[in-house]
Amino acid sequence: MTQAAKNVFVASRLPKRAGVSGWVATLQPRTPRAALSEAISADVAIIGGGFAGLSAGRRISRLDPTVRVAILEAGIVGEGPAGANSGFIIDLPHEVSSDDFSGESESKFRDSVLLQRSAIALASELAAENGWSKDLFDPCGRYSVAMSAEGDKHLTAYSQQLAKMGEAHRLLGREEIEAVTGSKAFTSALFSPGTIIVQPAAYIRAVADCLREPVTLFEQTPALSFERSGDGWLVKTPTGTVRAGKIIMANNGHAESFGFFRGRLLHVFTYASLTEEFDPARLGGERKWAATPALPMGTTVRRINTGGGDRILVRSRYSYNPGIEISDAAIRSAGRLHDGKFAHRFPTLAGVGMQYRWGGAMALTRNHVPAFGEVERGVFAACGCNGLGASNSTAAGIAAAERVLAHRSELGRIYDKLAAPVLLPPQPLTTIGAKIHLAWREWSAGAE
Ligand SMILES: Cc1cc2nc3c(=O)[nH]c(=O)nc-3n(C[C@H](O)[C@H](O)[C@H](O)COP(=O)(O)OP(=O)(O)OC[C@H]3O[C@@H](n4cnc5c(N)ncnc54)[C@H](O)[C@@H]3O)c2cc1C
């Protein structure tokens, strides 16, 4: 989706923090890499140091270790959405539909699996190279949990699809999932072994810290604008510039802040709360597990251990925020919802409070495709995470890096086939529609 040729692109807004994530708060403070403070040259400038940007940097260095890359991250690595999520790097699309599952949907499923597993391959390679511990990177799989007859039905249908696709998985009954989670609230579950579970802030910091010269990361360095300069581009930051042959925009919804994909990205936030530490004896089941909801609008729950005891993470609620920022009141409101979900699932933990609450931005598209491809000559987008950026944005970053270096791969062929994001209805219809849609889906997810 190339715009009319323009020479200057100026950021109309920069990312804002949406609370402090419990993932960051429970790690040692990071000493950020130095901000850019001079005029430099690079072959490729990458805007954004989340899953997409760091993975693009990594992929470029693997394909050609001589390519000079400058990654510009507006904030501190780990403090944006990539370090604030629930930490599921998911390998399988969740494509349950009551109608037939064959032909086109089968081939889309396979493409999705290849895409998501490309992300997992990059993460696994880094984990193996660097000997990451299971606190950071755990290939332990995930549970999809149901709390209602509708959720149970959904999991059974999903299991049939997975069986048809030859994907390993296991259905669990009420007692079996209680033995894992210590909660009597879940009515059934589906375990799929291929998901990687990470401490997201630790993971994204670790990916950043694996990058080596000539890939350089500059933190607290927002790209304020970029303009054509000779055959390439000049990126301006508050205290420096990067003259680069090519640019990868890996700033998700903020691609729109530079004028790209205008009217095609839905800026949706989701929210999480993390409890204080509790005595593990207060909750039966295993000490560590990770569960996503059977119904897409439901609640994600994880049990983790942080040294002094265990904690429960609750992620729920979606809100539409076209200005790509949220208020503290929105975090508090989501927090009240989390408290109810927590109390319902874990009555034995009555009195355990939430220590951290936060939110984070995602960019969705109406037709669920990424905002990907060459958007101006020499400017490539790896944006539009569609809510599953640990896999999708990592894959998009890899694919963008391959495009920039003209490297052909099976993954690239999948991106070649994807449609462009379609236009959203004009405002205020998008706002009204998105709010009604999210409220209705949250209501229909019920207890899930
Ligand atoms: C609470 C929560 C739970 C979630 N759980 C999961 C999950 O379990 N699994 C999953 O797959 N996804 C999950 N997500 C979604 C996931 O976090 C996002 O999809 C993912 O972070 C998108 O990655 P990205 O690299 O595309 O963008 P981001 O992570 O948003 O990274 C983009 C980066 O660009 C930077 N940036 C923006 N503008 C500029 C600029 N002008 N100059 C320089 N830098 C700039 C930002 O600071 C940011 O760090 C969750 C999200 C939230 C909020």
Short mmCIF file of C-alpha atoms and ligand atoms in Angstrom, two decimals:
data_model
loop_
_atom_site.label_atom_id
_atom_site.label_comp_id
_atom_site.label_asym_id
_atom_site.label_seq_id
_atom_site.Cartn_x
_atom_site.Cartn_y
_atom_site.Cartn_z
CA MET A 1 0.00 0.00 0.00
CA THR A 2 2.24 2.76 -1.25
CA GLN A 3 1.21 6.32 -0.54
CA ALA A 4 1.68 9.10 -3.03
CA ALA A 5 5.45 9.73 -3.06
CA LYS A 6 6.33 12.01 -0.22
CA ASN A 7 9.69 13.18 0.92
CA VAL A 8 9.23 13.91 4.59
CA PHE A 9 7.46 11.85 7.26
CA VAL A 10 7.07 13.42 10.68
CA ALA A 11 5.87 11.58 13.79
CA SER A 12 2.67 13.23 14.98
CA ARG A 13 2.96 11.47 18.37
CA LEU A 14 5.32 9.21 20.28
CA PRO A 15 4.54 6.18 22.44
CA LYS A 16 3.42 6.79 26.02
CA ARG A 17 3.84 4.34 28.86
CA ALA A 18 0.68 2.69 30.15
CA GLY A 19 1.62 1.85 33.74
CA VAL A 20 4.65 -0.09 34.91
CA SER A 21 4.44 -3.76 34.08
CA GLY A 22 5.01 -6.28 36.85
CA TRP A 23 7.48 -7.99 34.54
CA VAL A 24 9.75 -4.96 34.54
CA ALA A 25 9.15 -4.14 38.19
CA THR A 26 10.25 -7.58 39.36
CA LEU A 27 13.54 -7.45 37.41
CA GLN A 28 16.65 -5.50 38.29
CA PRO A 29 16.52 -2.03 36.68
CA ARG A 30 17.97 -2.01 33.19
CA THR A 31 20.97 0.10 32.29
CA PRO A 32 19.79 1.25 28.88
CA ARG A 33 22.07 1.45 25.88
CA ALA A 34 23.18 5.00 25.17
CA ALA A 35 20.87 7.31 23.27
CA LEU A 36 21.99 8.48 19.85
CA SER A 37 23.85 11.75 20.26
CA GLU A 38 25.57 12.30 16.92
CA ALA A 39 25.18 11.99 13.16
CA ILE A 40 25.80 8.41 12.03
CA SER A 41 25.38 6.32 8.90
CA ALA A 42 23.93 2.84 8.63
CA ASP A 43 22.79 0.53 5.89
CA VAL A 44 19.45 -0.02 7.62
CA ALA A 45 17.69 2.05 10.29
CA ILE A 46 15.06 0.20 12.30
CA ILE A 47 12.43 2.26 14.10
CA GLY A 48 11.19 0.39 17.19
CA GLY A 49 12.89 -2.03 19.57
CA GLY A 50 10.07 -4.49 20.27
CA PHE A 51 9.62 -8.00 18.88
CA ALA A 52 9.57 -6.83 15.26
CA GLY A 53 12.52 -4.44 15.40
CA LEU A 54 14.90 -6.56 17.45
CA SER A 55 14.04 -9.69 15.46
CA ALA A 56 14.67 -7.79 12.23
CA GLY A 57 18.07 -6.73 13.58
CA ARG A 58 18.89 -10.28 14.55
CA ARG A 59 17.80 -11.68 11.16
CA ILE A 60 19.86 -9.13 9.24
CA SER A 61 22.95 -9.98 11.26
CA ARG A 62 22.44 -13.70 10.55
CA LEU A 63 21.97 -13.15 6.82
CA ASP A 64 24.85 -10.72 6.43
CA PRO A 65 26.99 -9.84 9.46
CA THR A 66 28.55 -6.91 7.61
CA VAL A 67 25.30 -4.91 7.28
CA ARG A 68 25.34 -1.87 9.58
CA VAL A 69 22.05 -1.55 11.43
CA ALA A 70 20.91 1.22 13.79
CA ILE A 71 17.88 0.32 15.92
CA LEU A 72 16.13 3.33 17.42
CA GLU A 73 13.89 2.62 20.39
CA ALA A 74 11.84 5.52 21.76
CA GLY A 75 11.85 4.22 25.33
CA ILE A 76 13.82 1.67 27.32
CA VAL A 77 13.78 -1.86 25.92
CA GLY A 78 11.25 -3.98 27.80
CA GLU A 79 9.14 -1.06 28.94
CA GLY A 80 6.92 -1.04 25.85
CA PRO A 81 4.26 -3.60 24.90
CA ALA A 82 6.88 -6.23 23.97
CA GLY A 83 7.91 -6.42 27.62
CA ALA A 84 4.43 -5.95 29.05
CA ASN A 85 2.52 -8.82 27.50
CA SER A 86 1.54 -12.17 28.96
CA GLY A 87 4.57 -13.93 27.52
CA PHE A 88 3.01 -16.52 25.20
CA ILE A 89 4.95 -17.11 21.99
CA ILE A 90 2.18 -19.14 20.42
CA ASP A 91 2.83 -21.67 17.67
CA LEU A 92 -0.69 -22.48 16.47
CA PRO A 93 -3.42 -20.25 15.08
CA HIS A 94 -6.64 -20.37 17.02
CA GLU A 95 -8.99 -20.87 14.17
CA VAL A 96 -12.09 -22.49 15.56
CA SER A 97 -15.12 -22.04 13.40
CA SER A 98 -18.31 -24.04 13.46
CA ASP A 99 -18.40 -24.28 9.68
CA ASP A 100 -16.24 -26.61 7.67
CA PHE A 101 -12.50 -26.46 8.14
CA SER A 102 -10.95 -27.43 4.87
CA GLY A 103 -9.39 -26.18 1.63
CA GLU A 104 -8.53 -22.50 1.97
CA SER A 105 -8.75 -22.44 5.74
CA GLU A 106 -6.44 -25.46 5.96
CA SER A 107 -3.82 -23.82 3.81
CA LYS A 108 -4.16 -20.57 5.79
CA PHE A 109 -3.73 -22.59 8.96
CA ARG A 110 -0.53 -24.16 7.61
CA ASP A 111 0.83 -20.76 6.55
CA SER A 112 0.08 -19.40 10.01
CA VAL A 113 1.86 -22.32 11.64
CA LEU A 114 4.92 -21.77 9.46
CA LEU A 115 4.89 -18.05 10.26
CA GLN A 116 4.46 -18.55 14.01
CA ARG A 117 7.07 -21.30 14.12
CA SER A 118 9.56 -19.05 12.30
CA ALA A 119 9.26 -16.76 15.31
CA ILE A 120 9.72 -19.66 17.69
CA ALA A 121 12.76 -20.85 15.72
CA LEU A 122 14.43 -17.44 16.11
CA ALA A 123 13.66 -17.34 19.83
CA SER A 124 14.78 -20.94 20.36
CA GLU A 125 18.04 -20.36 18.51
CA LEU A 126 18.81 -17.39 20.76
CA ALA A 127 17.87 -19.38 23.87
CA ALA A 128 20.17 -22.23 22.87
CA GLU A 129 23.06 -19.94 21.94
CA ASN A 130 22.85 -18.01 25.20
CA GLY A 131 21.83 -20.73 27.62
CA TRP A 132 18.71 -18.87 28.80
CA SER A 133 17.14 -20.24 31.96
CA LYS A 134 13.58 -21.50 32.15
CA ASP A 135 12.62 -18.41 34.16
CA LEU A 136 13.26 -16.43 31.01
CA PHE A 137 12.34 -18.87 28.24
CA ASP A 138 10.38 -22.03 28.87
CA PRO A 139 9.29 -24.36 26.07
CA CYS A 140 6.60 -25.79 28.34
CA GLY A 141 3.48 -25.39 26.18
CA ARG A 142 0.21 -23.79 27.14
CA TYR A 143 -3.23 -24.69 28.38
CA SER A 144 -6.32 -23.30 26.74
CA VAL A 145 -8.91 -23.27 29.51
CA ALA A 146 -12.70 -23.26 29.43
CA MET A 147 -15.14 -22.20 32.14
CA SER A 148 -18.48 -22.79 30.43
CA ALA A 149 -20.31 -25.21 28.17
CA GLU A 150 -19.55 -22.89 25.26
CA GLY A 151 -15.87 -22.91 26.11
CA ASP A 152 -15.89 -26.71 26.36
CA LYS A 153 -17.55 -26.94 22.94
CA HIS A 154 -15.00 -24.58 21.49
CA LEU A 155 -12.09 -26.67 22.77
CA THR A 156 -13.61 -29.88 21.42
CA ALA A 157 -14.00 -28.29 17.98
CA TYR A 158 -10.44 -26.95 18.16
CA SER A 159 -9.17 -30.38 19.13
CA GLN A 160 -10.84 -31.87 16.06
CA GLN A 161 -9.18 -29.29 13.84
CA LEU A 162 -5.79 -29.90 15.41
CA ALA A 163 -6.22 -33.66 14.98
CA LYS A 164 -7.02 -33.10 11.32
CA MET A 165 -3.89 -31.00 10.91
CA GLY A 166 -1.76 -33.62 12.68
CA GLU A 167 -0.90 -31.21 15.52
CA ALA A 168 -0.09 -32.74 18.90
CA HIS A 169 -2.41 -31.73 21.73
CA ARG A 170 -4.32 -33.20 24.64
CA LEU A 171 -7.80 -32.54 26.02
CA LEU A 172 -8.08 -32.41 29.82
CA GLY A 173 -11.17 -32.86 31.96
CA ARG A 174 -12.15 -30.78 35.00
CA GLU A 175 -10.07 -32.75 37.54
CA GLU A 176 -7.03 -32.90 35.30
CA ILE A 177 -6.90 -29.14 34.79
CA GLU A 178 -7.58 -28.59 38.50
CA ALA A 179 -4.52 -30.75 39.23
CA VAL A 180 -2.47 -28.31 37.13
CA THR A 181 -3.95 -24.97 38.19
CA GLY A 182 -5.33 -25.64 41.67
CA SER A 183 -8.57 -23.98 40.51
CA LYS A 184 -11.97 -25.63 40.45
CA ALA A 185 -13.27 -22.95 38.09
CA PHE A 186 -12.07 -24.54 34.86
CA THR A 187 -14.38 -27.05 33.21
CA SER A 188 -11.95 -28.42 30.61
CA ALA A 189 -8.68 -27.56 28.90
CA LEU A 190 -6.61 -28.26 25.82
CA PHE A 191 -2.86 -28.56 26.18
CA SER A 192 -0.68 -27.76 23.18
CA PRO A 193 3.03 -28.38 23.67
CA GLY A 194 4.57 -26.01 21.10
CA THR A 195 4.03 -22.62 22.79
CA ILE A 196 7.05 -20.98 24.41
CA ILE A 197 6.40 -19.17 27.68
CA VAL A 198 8.69 -16.24 28.44
CA GLN A 199 9.16 -13.58 31.09
CA PRO A 200 8.48 -10.97 28.42
CA ALA A 201 10.54 -8.08 29.77
CA ALA A 202 13.50 -10.38 30.47
CA TYR A 203 13.10 -11.97 27.03
CA ILE A 204 13.02 -8.75 25.06
CA ARG A 205 15.97 -7.33 27.03
CA ALA A 206 17.89 -10.53 26.36
CA VAL A 207 17.17 -10.38 22.63
CA ALA A 208 18.40 -6.78 22.63
CA ASP A 209 21.53 -7.67 24.56
CA CYS A 210 22.46 -10.42 22.08
CA LEU A 211 22.83 -7.90 19.26
CA ARG A 212 26.44 -7.28 18.30
CA GLU A 213 28.24 -4.71 16.16
CA PRO A 214 27.58 -3.68 13.43
CA VAL A 215 24.02 -3.83 14.80
CA THR A 216 23.69 -0.98 17.30
CA LEU A 217 20.74 -0.30 19.52
CA PHE A 218 19.99 3.22 20.76
CA GLU A 219 17.51 3.43 23.61
CA GLN A 220 15.55 6.53 24.64
CA THR A 221 15.95 7.58 21.03
CA PRO A 222 12.64 8.27 19.31
CA ALA A 223 12.65 8.73 15.55
CA LEU A 224 11.02 12.13 15.14
CA SER A 225 11.00 12.22 11.35
CA PHE A 226 12.62 10.80 8.27
CA GLU A 227 13.16 12.39 4.91
CA ARG A 228 14.55 11.42 1.56
CA SER A 229 18.21 12.14 1.19
CA GLY A 230 19.94 11.11 -2.03
CA ASP A 231 19.21 7.42 -2.62
CA GLY A 232 18.32 6.82 0.99
CA TRP A 233 16.81 8.42 4.05
CA LEU A 234 17.79 10.73 6.88
CA VAL A 235 16.20 9.84 10.20
CA LYS A 236 16.14 12.59 12.82
CA THR A 237 16.09 11.96 16.55
CA PRO A 238 16.19 14.53 19.40
CA THR A 239 19.99 14.61 19.52
CA GLY A 240 21.24 12.84 16.42
CA THR A 241 20.60 11.65 12.89
CA VAL A 242 20.94 8.39 11.01
CA ARG A 243 21.66 8.44 7.30
CA ALA A 244 20.44 5.06 6.09
CA GLY A 245 19.90 3.32 2.79
CA LYS A 246 16.76 1.63 4.03
CA ILE A 247 14.31 1.89 6.90
CA ILE A 248 12.29 -0.81 8.65
CA MET A 249 9.35 0.61 10.56
CA ALA A 250 8.87 -1.78 13.45
CA ASN A 251 6.80 0.56 15.58
CA ASN A 252 3.46 -1.25 15.27
CA GLY A 253 0.53 1.20 15.60
CA HIS A 254 2.90 4.15 15.51
CA ALA A 255 3.44 3.53 11.81
CA GLU A 256 0.23 5.54 11.56
CA SER A 257 1.81 8.35 13.57
CA PHE A 258 4.13 8.81 10.56
CA GLY A 259 1.12 8.80 8.22
CA PHE A 260 1.26 5.17 7.07
CA PHE A 261 -1.76 2.83 7.06
CA ARG A 262 -3.97 5.75 8.03
CA GLY A 263 -7.53 4.58 8.71
CA ARG A 264 -6.46 0.93 8.55
CA LEU A 265 -5.18 0.23 12.07
CA LEU A 266 -7.35 -0.35 15.11
CA HIS A 267 -5.48 0.82 18.20
CA VAL A 268 -6.63 -1.55 20.91
CA PHE A 269 -5.17 -1.81 24.42
CA THR A 270 -5.28 -4.80 26.69
CA TYR A 271 -4.51 -4.89 30.43
CA ALA A 272 -2.87 -7.07 33.07
CA SER A 273 -2.51 -7.26 36.85
CA LEU A 274 0.08 -9.24 38.83
CA THR A 275 -0.50 -10.25 42.43
CA GLU A 276 1.86 -9.80 45.29
CA GLU A 277 3.83 -12.91 46.24
CA PHE A 278 1.89 -15.55 48.15
CA ASP A 279 2.82 -18.67 50.03
CA PRO A 280 2.74 -21.53 47.48
CA ALA A 281 1.01 -23.76 50.05
CA ARG A 282 -2.13 -21.60 49.65
CA LEU A 283 -2.82 -22.87 46.13
CA GLY A 284 -2.71 -26.51 45.02
CA GLY A 285 -1.66 -27.64 41.55
CA GLU A 286 1.66 -27.04 39.86
CA ARG A 287 3.85 -24.06 40.75
CA LYS A 288 4.21 -22.84 37.17
CA TRP A 289 1.71 -22.94 34.29
CA ALA A 290 0.27 -20.65 31.66
CA ALA A 291 -3.28 -20.61 30.36
CA THR A 292 -5.05 -18.68 27.63
CA PRO A 293 -8.85 -18.58 27.43
CA ALA A 294 -10.84 -20.98 25.26
CA LEU A 295 -12.88 -18.04 23.96
CA PRO A 296 -10.80 -15.29 22.38
CA MET A 297 -12.18 -12.44 24.51
CA GLY A 298 -11.66 -14.31 27.76
CA THR A 299 -8.99 -14.05 30.43
CA THR A 300 -5.36 -15.18 30.35
CA VAL A 301 -3.91 -16.50 33.62
CA ARG A 302 -0.38 -17.53 34.61
CA ARG A 303 1.26 -18.75 37.79
CA ILE A 304 4.86 -17.71 38.20
CA ASN A 305 7.49 -17.79 40.92
CA THR A 306 9.59 -14.74 41.70
CA GLY A 307 11.86 -15.92 44.45
CA GLY A 308 9.92 -14.95 47.56
CA GLY A 309 6.79 -16.89 46.60
CA ASP A 310 4.33 -17.34 43.77
CA ARG A 311 2.26 -14.82 41.87
CA ILE A 312 -0.76 -14.95 39.56
CA LEU A 313 -0.98 -12.87 36.40
CA VAL A 314 -4.45 -11.96 35.11
CA ARG A 315 -4.89 -10.41 31.67
CA SER A 316 -8.29 -9.30 30.46
CA ARG A 317 -10.25 -6.40 28.90
CA TYR A 318 -9.73 -4.74 25.52
CA SER A 319 -10.34 -1.05 24.87
CA TYR A 320 -10.24 0.96 21.66
CA ASN A 321 -8.01 4.04 21.98
CA PRO A 322 -7.38 5.70 18.61
CA GLY A 323 -4.98 8.22 20.18
CA ILE A 324 -2.70 5.30 21.24
CA GLU A 325 -2.76 6.26 24.88
CA ILE A 326 -4.79 5.30 27.91
CA SER A 327 -5.55 6.93 31.24
CA ASP A 328 -4.74 5.67 34.73
CA ALA A 329 -8.51 5.40 35.21
CA ALA A 330 -8.68 2.86 32.36
CA ILE A 331 -5.98 0.77 34.10
CA ARG A 332 -7.89 0.98 37.38
CA SER A 333 -11.16 0.00 35.70
CA ALA A 334 -9.52 -3.05 34.05
CA GLY A 335 -7.99 -3.81 37.46
CA ARG A 336 -11.44 -4.10 39.05
CA LEU A 337 -12.37 -6.62 36.36
CA HIS A 338 -9.12 -8.53 37.05
CA ASP A 339 -9.88 -8.64 40.76
CA GLY A 340 -13.24 -10.28 40.07
CA LYS A 341 -11.71 -12.83 37.67
CA PHE A 342 -8.97 -13.61 40.18
CA ALA A 343 -11.40 -14.07 43.09
CA HIS A 344 -13.63 -16.32 41.02
CA ARG A 345 -10.78 -18.59 39.96
CA PHE A 346 -8.73 -18.64 43.16
CA PRO A 347 -10.99 -18.35 46.24
CA THR A 348 -8.25 -19.91 48.41
CA LEU A 349 -6.13 -16.82 47.71
CA ALA A 350 -8.65 -14.40 49.25
CA GLY A 351 -6.77 -11.40 50.62
CA VAL A 352 -3.88 -11.66 48.13
CA GLY A 353 -3.78 -8.26 46.44
CA MET A 354 -2.62 -7.07 43.05
CA GLN A 355 0.78 -5.40 43.29
CA TYR A 356 1.14 -4.20 39.70
CA ARG A 357 -1.33 -3.14 37.04
CA TRP A 358 -0.67 -1.95 33.52
CA GLY A 359 -1.86 -1.86 29.92
CA GLY A 360 -0.29 -1.97 26.49
CA ALA A 361 -1.04 -1.00 22.91
CA MET A 362 -1.70 -3.34 20.05
CA ALA A 363 -2.50 -2.60 16.41
CA LEU A 364 -5.15 -4.74 14.77
CA THR A 365 -6.43 -4.72 11.23
CA ARG A 366 -9.99 -5.41 10.14
CA ASN A 367 -8.96 -8.28 7.88
CA HIS A 368 -6.38 -9.61 10.40
CA VAL A 369 -3.39 -9.15 8.09
CA PRO A 370 -0.20 -7.36 9.12
CA ALA A 371 0.65 -3.83 8.00
CA PHE A 372 3.60 -5.17 6.07
CA GLY A 373 5.64 -4.40 2.98
CA GLU A 374 7.43 -1.59 1.18
CA VAL A 375 5.40 1.54 1.90
CA GLU A 376 7.77 4.01 0.24
CA ARG A 377 10.85 3.28 -1.81
CA GLY A 378 13.32 1.84 0.70
CA VAL A 379 10.88 2.01 3.65
CA PHE A 380 9.54 -1.33 4.84
CA ALA A 381 6.81 -1.86 7.44
CA ALA A 382 6.65 -4.78 9.89
CA CYS A 383 3.65 -3.54 11.85
CA GLY A 384 0.06 -4.48 12.71
CA CYS A 385 0.65 -7.24 15.26
CA ASN A 386 -3.01 -8.26 15.45
CA GLY A 387 -2.68 -8.93 19.15
CA LEU A 388 -0.20 -11.75 18.86
CA GLY A 389 3.02 -9.88 18.38
CA ALA A 390 5.34 -12.26 20.20
CA SER A 391 4.83 -14.56 17.22
CA ASN A 392 3.42 -12.29 14.51
CA SER A 393 5.71 -9.30 14.96
CA THR A 394 8.78 -11.48 15.37
CA ALA A 395 7.90 -13.19 12.08
CA ALA A 396 7.15 -9.84 10.43
CA GLY A 397 10.53 -8.53 11.58
CA ILE A 398 12.28 -11.57 10.12
CA ALA A 399 10.37 -11.23 6.85
CA ALA A 400 11.07 -7.48 6.62
CA ALA A 401 14.79 -8.12 7.17
CA GLU A 402 14.72 -10.71 4.39
CA ARG A 403 12.96 -8.27 2.04
CA VAL A 404 15.50 -5.58 2.75
CA LEU A 405 18.34 -7.96 1.88
CA ALA A 406 16.40 -9.51 -1.04
CA HIS A 407 16.62 -12.92 0.59
CA ARG A 408 13.95 -15.39 -0.54
CA SER A 409 12.38 -17.84 1.87
CA GLU A 410 9.23 -19.83 2.50
CA LEU A 411 8.26 -17.25 5.14
CA GLY A 412 8.70 -14.44 2.61
CA ARG A 413 6.40 -16.25 0.18
CA ILE A 414 3.67 -16.26 2.83
CA TYR A 415 4.04 -12.50 3.29
CA ASP A 416 3.99 -12.04 -0.52
CA LYS A 417 0.53 -13.63 -0.61
CA LEU A 418 -1.03 -11.54 2.16
CA ALA A 419 -3.61 -8.88 1.36
CA ALA A 420 -3.16 -5.29 2.50
CA PRO A 421 -5.06 -4.06 5.57
CA VAL A 422 -8.50 -2.84 4.49
CA LEU A 423 -9.87 0.58 5.33
CA LEU A 424 -11.89 0.98 8.50
CA PRO A 425 -15.23 2.76 8.33
CA PRO A 426 -14.94 6.54 8.63
CA GLN A 427 -15.00 8.14 12.09
CA PRO A 428 -17.02 8.23 14.28
CA LEU A 429 -18.32 4.91 12.97
CA THR A 430 -15.08 3.05 13.72
CA THR A 431 -15.03 4.32 17.31
CA ILE A 432 -18.69 3.51 17.89
CA GLY A 433 -18.42 0.13 16.14
CA ALA A 434 -15.21 -0.87 17.92
CA LYS A 435 -16.57 0.07 21.35
CA ILE A 436 -19.83 -1.81 20.83
CA HIS A 437 -18.02 -4.82 19.36
CA LEU A 438 -15.49 -5.04 22.23
CA ALA A 439 -18.18 -4.56 24.88
CA TRP A 440 -20.38 -7.21 23.29
CA ARG A 441 -17.52 -9.70 22.98
CA GLU A 442 -16.42 -9.10 26.56
CA TRP A 443 -19.99 -9.66 27.71
CA SER A 444 -20.40 -12.79 25.59
CA ALA A 445 -17.11 -14.25 26.90
CA GLY A 446 -18.95 -14.28 30.25
CA ALA A 447 -16.93 -15.94 32.99
CA GLU A 448 -14.27 -17.18 30.54
C1 LIG B 1 -1.09 -7.04 28.65
C2 LIG B 1 -0.74 -7.61 27.29
C3 LIG B 1 -0.67 -8.99 27.11
C4 LIG B 1 -0.32 -9.51 25.86
N1 LIG B 1 -0.08 -10.84 25.74
C5 LIG B 1 0.46 -11.33 24.60
C6 LIG B 1 0.92 -12.67 24.52
O1 LIG B 1 0.92 -13.41 25.50
N2 LIG B 1 1.41 -13.12 23.34
C7 LIG B 1 1.48 -12.29 22.25
O2 LIG B 1 1.90 -12.75 21.19
N3 LIG B 1 1.11 -11.00 22.31
C8 LIG B 1 0.63 -10.51 23.46
N4 LIG B 1 0.31 -9.17 23.55
C9 LIG B 1 0.52 -8.33 22.37
C10 LIG B 1 2.00 -8.02 22.15
O3 LIG B 1 2.56 -7.42 23.30
C11 LIG B 1 2.15 -7.10 20.96
O4 LIG B 1 1.49 -7.71 19.89
C12 LIG B 1 3.63 -6.91 20.64
O5 LIG B 1 4.29 -6.21 21.65
C13 LIG B 1 3.81 -6.19 19.31
O6 LIG B 1 5.19 -6.22 19.04
P1 LIG B 1 5.83 -5.15 18.08
O7 LIG B 1 7.28 -5.33 18.06
O8 LIG B 1 5.10 -5.16 16.79
O9 LIG B 1 5.42 -3.75 18.73
P2 LIG B 1 5.81 -3.15 20.16
O10 LIG B 1 6.07 -4.21 21.12
O11 LIG B 1 4.76 -2.14 20.45
O12 LIG B 1 7.19 -2.43 19.83
C14 LIG B 1 7.21 -1.26 19.06
C15 LIG B 1 8.28 -0.37 19.65
O13 LIG B 1 8.38 0.79 18.81
C16 LIG B 1 8.72 1.86 19.64
N5 LIG B 1 8.38 3.09 18.92
C17 LIG B 1 7.19 3.60 18.56
N6 LIG B 1 7.33 4.75 17.91
C18 LIG B 1 8.65 4.99 17.84
C19 LIG B 1 9.44 6.04 17.28
N7 LIG B 1 8.89 7.10 16.67
N8 LIG B 1 10.79 5.95 17.38
C20 LIG B 1 11.38 4.89 18.00
N9 LIG B 1 10.68 3.89 18.56
C21 LIG B 1 9.33 3.94 18.47
C22 LIG B 1 7.91 1.66 20.90
O14 LIG B 1 8.48 2.32 22.01
C23 LIG B 1 7.94 0.13 21.04
O15 LIG B 1 8.93 -0.30 21.95
C24 LIG B 1 -0.08 -8.64 24.76
C25 LIG B 1 -0.17 -7.25 24.95
C26 LIG B 1 -0.47 -6.74 26.19
C27 LIG B 1 -0.51 -5.25 26.36
#
